[in-house]
PDB file of C-alpha atoms in Angstrom:
ATOM      1  CA  GLY A   1     119.109 112.549  71.847  1.00 68.00           C
ATOM      2  CA  ALA A   2     116.410 111.021  74.050  1.00 85.00           C
ATOM      3  CA  VAL A   3     114.797 114.740  74.680  1.00 93.00           C
ATOM      4  CA  VAL A   4     109.989 114.819  76.890  1.00 96.00           C
ATOM      5  CA  SER A   5     108.817 117.970  76.659  1.00 97.00           C
ATOM      6  CA  GLN A   6     105.744 118.684  78.559  1.00 98.00           C
ATOM      7  CA  HIS A   7     103.569 121.569  78.215  1.00 98.00           C
ATOM      8  CA  PRO A   8     102.683 123.638  80.306  1.00 98.00           C
ATOM      9  CA  SER A   9     106.263 123.655  82.591  1.00 97.00           C
ATOM     10  CA  TRP A  10     103.094 125.278  85.014  1.00 97.00           C
ATOM     11  CA  VAL A  11      99.215 125.671  85.558  1.00 97.00           C
ATOM     12  CA  ILE A  12      96.698 127.200  87.310  1.00 97.00           C
ATOM     13  CA  CYS A  13      93.548 125.986  87.210  1.00 96.00           C
ATOM     14  CA  LYS A  14      90.122 126.507  89.107  1.00 97.00           C
ATOM     15  CA  SER A  15      88.093 124.066  91.428  1.00 97.00           C
ATOM     16  CA  GLY A  16      86.062 121.826  89.185  1.00 97.00           C
ATOM     17  CA  THR A  17      87.493 123.192  85.683  1.00 97.00           C
ATOM     18  CA  SER A  18      89.987 120.541  83.722  1.00 97.00           C
ATOM     19  CA  VAL A  19      93.233 120.526  82.223  1.00 98.00           C
ATOM     20  CA  LYS A  20      95.525 118.967  79.798  1.00 98.00           C
ATOM     21  CA  ILE A  21      99.145 118.129  79.999  1.00 98.00           C
ATOM     22  CA  GLU A  22     101.339 117.445  77.010  1.00 97.00           C
ATOM     23  CA  CYS A  23     104.165 115.334  76.165  1.00 97.00           C
ATOM     24  CA  ARG A  24     106.176 114.780  74.051  1.00 96.00           C
ATOM     25  CA  SER A  25     109.154 112.784  72.699  1.00 94.00           C
ATOM     26  CA  LEU A  26     111.058 115.510  70.693  1.00 94.00           C
ATOM     27  CA  ASP A  27     113.683 113.164  68.484  1.00 90.00           C
ATOM     28  CA  PHE A  28     112.425 109.550  69.171  1.00 90.00           C
ATOM     29  CA  GLN A  29     109.668 107.856  69.471  1.00 90.00           C
ATOM     30  CA  ALA A  30     107.918 106.353  71.741  1.00 90.00           C
ATOM     31  CA  THR A  31     105.169 103.589  72.115  1.00 86.00           C
ATOM     32  CA  THR A  32     104.579 103.596  75.691  1.00 92.00           C
ATOM     33  CA  MET A  33     104.660 106.990  77.832  1.00 95.00           C
ATOM     34  CA  PHE A  34     104.087 106.584  81.950  1.00 96.00           C
ATOM     35  CA  TRP A  35     102.539 109.503  84.138  1.00 97.00           C
ATOM     36  CA  TYR A  36     104.182 109.999  87.638  1.00 96.00           C
ATOM     37  CA  ARG A  37     102.577 111.848  90.197  1.00 96.00           C
ATOM     38  CA  GLN A  38     104.818 113.550  92.663  1.00 96.00           C
ATOM     39  CA  PHE A  39     103.996 115.504  95.873  1.00 94.00           C
ATOM     40  CA  PRO A  40     106.309 118.315  97.697  1.00 90.00           C
ATOM     41  CA  LYS A  41     108.955 115.919  98.941  1.00 88.00           C
ATOM     42  CA  GLN A  42     107.521 112.575  98.141  1.00 92.00           C
ATOM     43  CA  SER A  43     108.540 110.054  95.547  1.00 93.00           C
ATOM     44  CA  LEU A  44     107.437 109.540  92.212  1.00 94.00           C
ATOM     45  CA  MET A  45     104.051 107.641  92.174  1.00 94.00           C
ATOM     46  CA  LEU A  46     103.092 105.416  88.462  1.00 94.00           C
ATOM     47  CA  MET A  47      99.659 106.742  88.117  1.00 96.00           C
ATOM     48  CA  ALA A  48      99.237 105.087  84.722  1.00 95.00           C
ATOM     49  CA  THR A  49     101.077 104.170  81.616  1.00 94.00           C
ATOM     50  CA  SER A  50      99.777 104.813  78.438  1.00 92.00           C
ATOM     51  CA  ASN A  51     100.316 102.969  75.308  1.00 89.00           C
ATOM     52  CA  GLU A  52      99.793 103.876  72.057  1.00 87.00           C
ATOM     53  CA  GLY A  53      96.116 103.098  70.412  1.00 85.00           C
ATOM     54  CA  SER A  54      94.888 101.728  73.000  1.00 87.00           C
ATOM     55  CA  LYS A  55      93.173 102.243  76.259  1.00 90.00           C
ATOM     56  CA  ALA A  56      96.020 103.609  79.153  1.00 93.00           C
ATOM     57  CA  THR A  57      96.726 101.252  82.438  1.00 93.00           C
ATOM     58  CA  TYR A  58      96.160 102.819  85.881  1.00 96.00           C
ATOM     59  CA  GLU A  59      97.834 102.089  88.560  1.00 94.00           C
ATOM     60  CA  GLN A  60      95.537 100.760  91.834  1.00 93.00           C
ATOM     61  CA  GLY A  61      93.086 104.121  93.397  1.00 94.00           C
ATOM     62  CA  VAL A  62      94.339 106.320  89.955  1.00 95.00           C
ATOM     63  CA  GLU A  63      90.477 106.943  88.866  1.00 94.00           C
ATOM     64  CA  LYS A  64      90.524 106.528  85.537  1.00 93.00           C
ATOM     65  CA  ASP A  65      87.652 108.434  84.896  1.00 95.00           C
ATOM     66  CA  LYS A  66      89.302 111.810  86.313  1.00 96.00           C
ATOM     67  CA  PHE A  67      92.543 111.416  84.602  1.00 97.00           C
ATOM     68  CA  LEU A  68      92.302 111.389  80.918  1.00 96.00           C
ATOM     69  CA  ILE A  69      95.653 109.788  79.130  1.00 95.00           C
ATOM     70  CA  ASN A  70      94.538 109.677  74.829  1.00 92.00           C
ATOM     71  CA  HIS A  71      98.479 108.492  73.791  1.00 91.00           C
ATOM     72  CA  ALA A  72      96.785 109.587  69.280  1.00 83.00           C
ATOM     73  CA  SER A  73     100.904 108.873  68.359  1.00 90.00           C
ATOM     74  CA  LEU A  74     103.999 107.771  68.756  1.00 90.00           C
ATOM     75  CA  THR A  75     105.817 110.827  69.565  1.00 93.00           C
ATOM     76  CA  LEU A  76     102.335 112.945  71.830  1.00 95.00           C
ATOM     77  CA  SER A  77     100.062 110.905  75.637  1.00 95.00           C
ATOM     78  CA  THR A  78      98.120 113.439  76.791  1.00 96.00           C
ATOM     79  CA  LEU A  79      96.941 113.778  80.598  1.00 97.00           C
ATOM     80  CA  THR A  80      93.627 115.238  81.541  1.00 97.00           C
ATOM     81  CA  VAL A  81      93.038 115.939  84.502  1.00 98.00           C
ATOM     82  CA  THR A  82      89.082 116.880  84.869  1.00 97.00           C
ATOM     83  CA  SER A  83      86.978 118.566  87.464  1.00 96.00           C
ATOM     84  CA  ALA A  84      90.424 118.806  89.241  1.00 97.00           C
ATOM     85  CA  HIS A  85      90.515 120.782  93.379  1.00 96.00           C
ATOM     86  CA  PRO A  86      92.589 121.505  95.619  1.00 96.00           C
ATOM     87  CA  GLU A  87      94.140 117.490  96.474  1.00 95.00           C
ATOM     88  CA  ASP A  88      95.077 117.554  91.862  1.00 96.00           C
ATOM     89  CA  SER A  89      98.204 119.998  92.700  1.00 97.00           C
ATOM     90  CA  SER A  90     100.692 118.249  92.384  1.00 97.00           C
ATOM     91  CA  PHE A  91     104.475 117.332  90.254  1.00 97.00           C
ATOM     92  CA  TYR A  92     103.267 115.515  86.853  1.00 98.00           C
ATOM     93  CA  ILE A  93     105.926 114.634  84.701  1.00 98.00           C
ATOM     94  CA  CYS A  94     105.840 111.898  82.031  1.00 97.00           C
ATOM     95  CA  SER A  95     108.102 109.483  80.901  1.00 96.00           C
ATOM     96  CA  ALA A  96     109.235 107.996  77.533  1.00 94.00           C
ATOM     97  CA  LEU A  97     110.016 104.348  76.905  1.00 90.00           C
ATOM     98  CA  ALA A  98     112.770 104.414  73.516  1.00 84.00           C
ATOM     99  CA  VAL A  99     111.305 101.427  71.141  1.00 78.00           C
ATOM    100  CA  THR A 100     115.031 100.997  69.953  1.00 78.00           C
ATOM    101  CA  SER A 101     116.423 100.812  74.043  1.00 75.00           C
ATOM    102  CA  TYR A 102     113.926 100.840  75.824  1.00 76.00           C
ATOM    103  CA  GLU A 103     114.917 103.265  78.666  1.00 82.00           C
ATOM    104  CA  GLN A 104     112.797 105.485  79.815  1.00 88.00           C
ATOM    105  CA  TYR A 105     113.896 109.546  78.907  1.00 92.00           C
ATOM    106  CA  PHE A 106     111.636 111.784  81.849  1.00 95.00           C
ATOM    107  CA  GLY A 107     109.544 115.202  81.468  1.00 97.00           C
ATOM    108  CA  PRO A 108     110.731 118.264  82.837  1.00 97.00           C
ATOM    109  CA  GLY A 109     107.234 117.639  84.922  1.00 97.00           C
ATOM    110  CA  THR A 110     104.279 120.656  85.317  1.00 98.00           C
ATOM    111  CA  ARG A 111     103.621 122.187  88.384  1.00 97.00           C
ATOM    112  CA  LEU A 112      99.610 122.189  88.147  1.00 98.00           C
ATOM    113  CA  THR A 113      97.874 123.809  91.341  1.00 97.00           C
ATOM    114  CA  VAL A 114      94.015 124.870  91.374  1.00 97.00           C
ATOM    115  CA  THR A 115      92.653 127.300  94.058  1.00 96.00           C
TER     116      THR A 115
ATOM    117  CA  GLY B   1     103.312  95.234  95.511  1.00 59.00           C
ATOM    118  CA  GLN B   2     107.863  96.004  95.706  1.00 72.00           C
ATOM    119  CA  GLN B   3     108.645  98.927  97.905  1.00 85.00           C
ATOM    120  CA  LEU B   4     112.504 100.242  97.875  1.00 94.00           C
ATOM    121  CA  ASN B   5     114.605 100.738 100.473  1.00 96.00           C
ATOM    122  CA  GLN B   6     115.819 103.455 100.368  1.00 97.00           C
ATOM    123  CA  SER B   7     118.239 105.248 102.501  1.00 97.00           C
ATOM    124  CA  PRO B   8     119.733 107.055 104.180  1.00 97.00           C
ATOM    125  CA  GLN B   9     116.878 109.662 103.278  1.00 96.00           C
ATOM    126  CA  SER B  10     118.951 112.951 103.669  1.00 96.00           C
ATOM    127  CA  MET B  11     122.611 113.553 103.920  1.00 96.00           C
ATOM    128  CA  PHE B  12     125.026 116.789 104.995  1.00 96.00           C
ATOM    129  CA  ILE B  13     128.900 116.728 104.408  1.00 96.00           C
ATOM    130  CA  GLN B  14     131.552 119.173 103.199  1.00 97.00           C
ATOM    131  CA  GLU B  15     132.401 119.126  99.763  1.00 97.00           C
ATOM    132  CA  GLY B  16     135.399 117.055  98.652  1.00 97.00           C
ATOM    133  CA  GLU B  17     133.763 114.531 101.266  1.00 97.00           C
ATOM    134  CA  ASP B  18     132.680 110.927  99.498  1.00 97.00           C
ATOM    135  CA  VAL B  19     129.012 109.973  99.990  1.00 97.00           C
ATOM    136  CA  SER B  20     127.145 106.600  99.395  1.00 97.00           C
ATOM    137  CA  MET B  21     123.519 105.780  99.255  1.00 98.00           C
ATOM    138  CA  ASN B  22     121.672 102.358  98.623  1.00 97.00           C
ATOM    139  CA  CYS B  23     118.592 100.686  98.210  1.00 98.00           C
ATOM    140  CA  THR B  24     117.300  97.175  99.257  1.00 97.00           C
ATOM    141  CA  SER B  25     113.850  95.735  98.277  1.00 96.00           C
ATOM    142  CA  SER B  26     113.167  91.201  99.408  1.00 94.00           C
ATOM    143  CA  SER B  27     111.739  91.245  96.012  1.00 93.00           C
ATOM    144  CA  ILE B  28     113.795  90.139  92.613  1.00 93.00           C
ATOM    145  CA  PHE B  29     114.187  93.349  90.222  1.00 94.00           C
ATOM    146  CA  ASN B  30     116.057  92.729  86.719  1.00 92.00           C
ATOM    147  CA  THR B  31     117.763  96.139  85.942  1.00 92.00           C
ATOM    148  CA  TRP B  32     118.414  99.297  88.878  1.00 94.00           C
ATOM    149  CA  LEU B  33     118.867 102.789  88.259  1.00 94.00           C
ATOM    150  CA  TRP B  34     119.857 105.460  89.511  1.00 96.00           C
ATOM    151  CA  TYR B  35     118.683 109.463  89.301  1.00 95.00           C
ATOM    152  CA  LYS B  36     118.905 112.930  90.799  1.00 97.00           C
ATOM    153  CA  GLN B  37     115.660 115.654  90.980  1.00 96.00           C
ATOM    154  CA  ASP B  38     116.870 118.794  91.336  1.00 95.00           C
ATOM    155  CA  PRO B  39     113.553 120.727  92.249  1.00 90.00           C
ATOM    156  CA  GLY B  40     111.578 121.988  90.072  1.00 91.00           C
ATOM    157  CA  GLU B  41     112.555 119.248  87.208  1.00 94.00           C
ATOM    158  CA  GLY B  42     112.503 116.064  86.493  1.00 94.00           C
ATOM    159  CA  PRO B  43     114.798 113.495  87.418  1.00 95.00           C
ATOM    160  CA  VAL B  44     118.093 112.705  84.961  1.00 93.00           C
ATOM    161  CA  LEU B  45     119.850 109.117  84.610  1.00 91.00           C
ATOM    162  CA  LEU B  46     122.977 108.786  86.190  1.00 94.00           C
ATOM    163  CA  ILE B  47     123.241 105.526  86.406  1.00 94.00           C
ATOM    164  CA  ALA B  48     121.221 101.428  84.506  1.00 91.00           C
ATOM    165  CA  LEU B  49     121.744  98.789  85.442  1.00 93.00           C
ATOM    166  CA  TYR B  50     121.392  95.400  84.360  1.00 91.00           C
ATOM    167  CA  LYS B  51     123.289  92.426  85.181  1.00 93.00           C
ATOM    168  CA  ALA B  52     123.891  91.043  88.861  1.00 95.00           C
ATOM    169  CA  GLY B  53     127.460  91.805  89.973  1.00 95.00           C
ATOM    170  CA  GLU B  54     127.697  94.579  87.455  1.00 95.00           C
ATOM    171  CA  LEU B  55     129.723  97.453  88.714  1.00 97.00           C
ATOM    172  CA  THR B  56     129.238 101.035  85.939  1.00 96.00           C
ATOM    173  CA  SER B  57     130.834 104.295  86.790  1.00 97.00           C
ATOM    174  CA  ASN B  58     129.876 108.116  85.525  1.00 95.00           C
ATOM    175  CA  GLY B  59     132.727 109.890  85.746  1.00 97.00           C
ATOM    176  CA  ARG B  60     132.671 110.214  89.632  1.00 97.00           C
ATOM    177  CA  LEU B  61     129.238 108.565  90.625  1.00 98.00           C
ATOM    178  CA  THR B  62     129.850 104.462  90.719  1.00 98.00           C
ATOM    179  CA  ALA B  63     126.716 101.733  90.889  1.00 98.00           C
ATOM    180  CA  GLN B  64     127.143  98.345  92.182  1.00 97.00           C
ATOM    181  CA  PHE B  65     123.388  96.601  91.229  1.00 96.00           C
ATOM    182  CA  GLY B  66     124.225  93.394  93.845  1.00 96.00           C
ATOM    183  CA  ILE B  67     124.680  90.087  93.285  1.00 96.00           C
ATOM    184  CA  THR B  68     121.681  88.808  94.877  1.00 95.00           C
ATOM    185  CA  ARG B  69     119.103  91.254  92.702  1.00 94.00           C
ATOM    186  CA  LYS B  70     116.896  92.523  95.078  1.00 95.00           C
ATOM    187  CA  ASP B  71     119.895  95.785  96.123  1.00 96.00           C
ATOM    188  CA  SER B  72     122.085  98.522  94.666  1.00 98.00           C
ATOM    189  CA  PHE B  73     124.134 100.926  96.135  1.00 97.00           C
ATOM    190  CA  LEU B  74     125.432 103.992  95.008  1.00 98.00           C
ATOM    191  CA  ASN B  75     128.953 106.067  95.139  1.00 98.00           C
ATOM    192  CA  ILE B  76     129.780 110.084  93.960  1.00 98.00           C
ATOM    193  CA  SER B  77     133.199 110.851  94.992  1.00 98.00           C
ATOM    194  CA  ALA B  78     135.006 114.107  95.761  1.00 97.00           C
ATOM    195  CA  SER B  79     131.346 115.902  95.781  1.00 97.00           C
ATOM    196  CA  ILE B  80     130.987 119.472  94.451  1.00 97.00           C
ATOM    197  CA  PRO B  81     128.273 121.741  95.005  1.00 95.00           C
ATOM    198  CA  SER B  82     127.000 121.001  92.045  1.00 95.00           C
ATOM    199  CA  ASP B  83     126.054 117.110  93.507  1.00 97.00           C
ATOM    200  CA  VAL B  84     122.534 118.912  95.828  1.00 97.00           C
ATOM    201  CA  GLY B  85     119.774 117.318  94.909  1.00 96.00           C
ATOM    202  CA  ILE B  86     117.001 114.375  95.328  1.00 97.00           C
ATOM    203  CA  TYR B  87     118.889 111.104  94.270  1.00 98.00           C
ATOM    204  CA  PHE B  88     116.756 108.133  93.678  1.00 97.00           C
ATOM    205  CA  CYS B  89     117.097 104.359  92.847  1.00 97.00           C
ATOM    206  CA  ALA B  90     114.757 102.839  90.631  1.00 95.00           C
ATOM    207  CA  ALA B  91     114.066  99.156  89.473  1.00 94.00           C
ATOM    208  CA  ASN B  92     112.237  97.168  86.982  1.00 91.00           C
ATOM    209  CA  SER B  93     111.289  93.426  87.980  1.00 86.00           C
ATOM    210  CA  GLY B  94     111.574  92.130  83.603  1.00 77.00           C
ATOM    211  CA  GLY B  95     108.273  91.354  81.223  1.00 73.00           C
ATOM    212  CA  SER B  96     106.529  93.997  78.715  1.00 72.00           C
ATOM    213  CA  ASN B  97     106.339  96.351  80.980  1.00 72.00           C
ATOM    214  CA  TYR B  98     108.751  98.503  82.150  1.00 86.00           C
ATOM    215  CA  LYS B  99     106.915 100.094  85.221  1.00 90.00           C
ATOM    216  CA  LEU B 100     110.110 101.481  87.141  1.00 91.00           C
ATOM    217  CA  THR B 101     109.629 101.529  91.370  1.00 92.00           C
ATOM    218  CA  PHE B 102     111.061 104.107  93.055  1.00 94.00           C
ATOM    219  CA  GLY B 103     112.959 104.581  96.462  1.00 96.00           C
ATOM    220  CA  LYS B 104     112.044 107.932  98.641  1.00 95.00           C
ATOM    221  CA  GLY B 105     115.389 109.194  97.204  1.00 96.00           C
ATOM    222  CA  THR B 106     118.120 110.163  99.923  1.00 97.00           C
ATOM    223  CA  LEU B 107     118.544 114.588  99.952  1.00 97.00           C
ATOM    224  CA  LEU B 108     122.027 114.854  99.321  1.00 97.00           C
ATOM    225  CA  THR B 109     122.946 118.715 100.708  1.00 97.00           C
ATOM    226  CA  VAL B 110     126.361 119.705 100.471  1.00 96.00           C
ATOM    227  CA  ASN B 111     128.821 122.667 102.527  1.00 93.00           C
ATOM    228  CA  PRO B 112     130.620 124.038  99.246  1.00 89.00           C
TER     229      PRO B 112
END
């Protein structure tokens, strides 16, 4: 149990376009999901906290207009990278907080490459 | 902000050897967690610690939540080649936000 999926697993897009990444909790409900970014050989950096039915909370330095987060249901959160640039190329990982245990389960990540 | 100082940054060991890594902080945390990340994958939870002084095992892995609540260590005994990966400590300071702070990771290489 406690499986989190992400789609797509990798994506290549052109500079200036937008990309949507989905995060789903497959067998549990999550009122809270988190979005992280990880650059090569670095740790996970929290970008934002996504709460079902309300606005996301962004960490300092993360542009909310560039990284749009929607958490429309208890099992799905989406991250849209708008007007992507090469510097947005990174590994994006989501995690879901199980409402019953309050443990965080991580997705497999999405590799974004902006050309 | 809160930071976790994880060491060592990397380790090269022979198969069968024991490994130890640790995380320290100047801040107090209520939960310590240890994750393993394989290349191109998300982190997988290895051990979660919820009480100061708690010592928990998961197979060949043992972790402890420091009594001061500012540190934690992870030991791996009798390492095997599949232990290769990056190990991260993470901690949560409590409250209702459940946000995790991550250490910078320890890259473990096991020579068969």
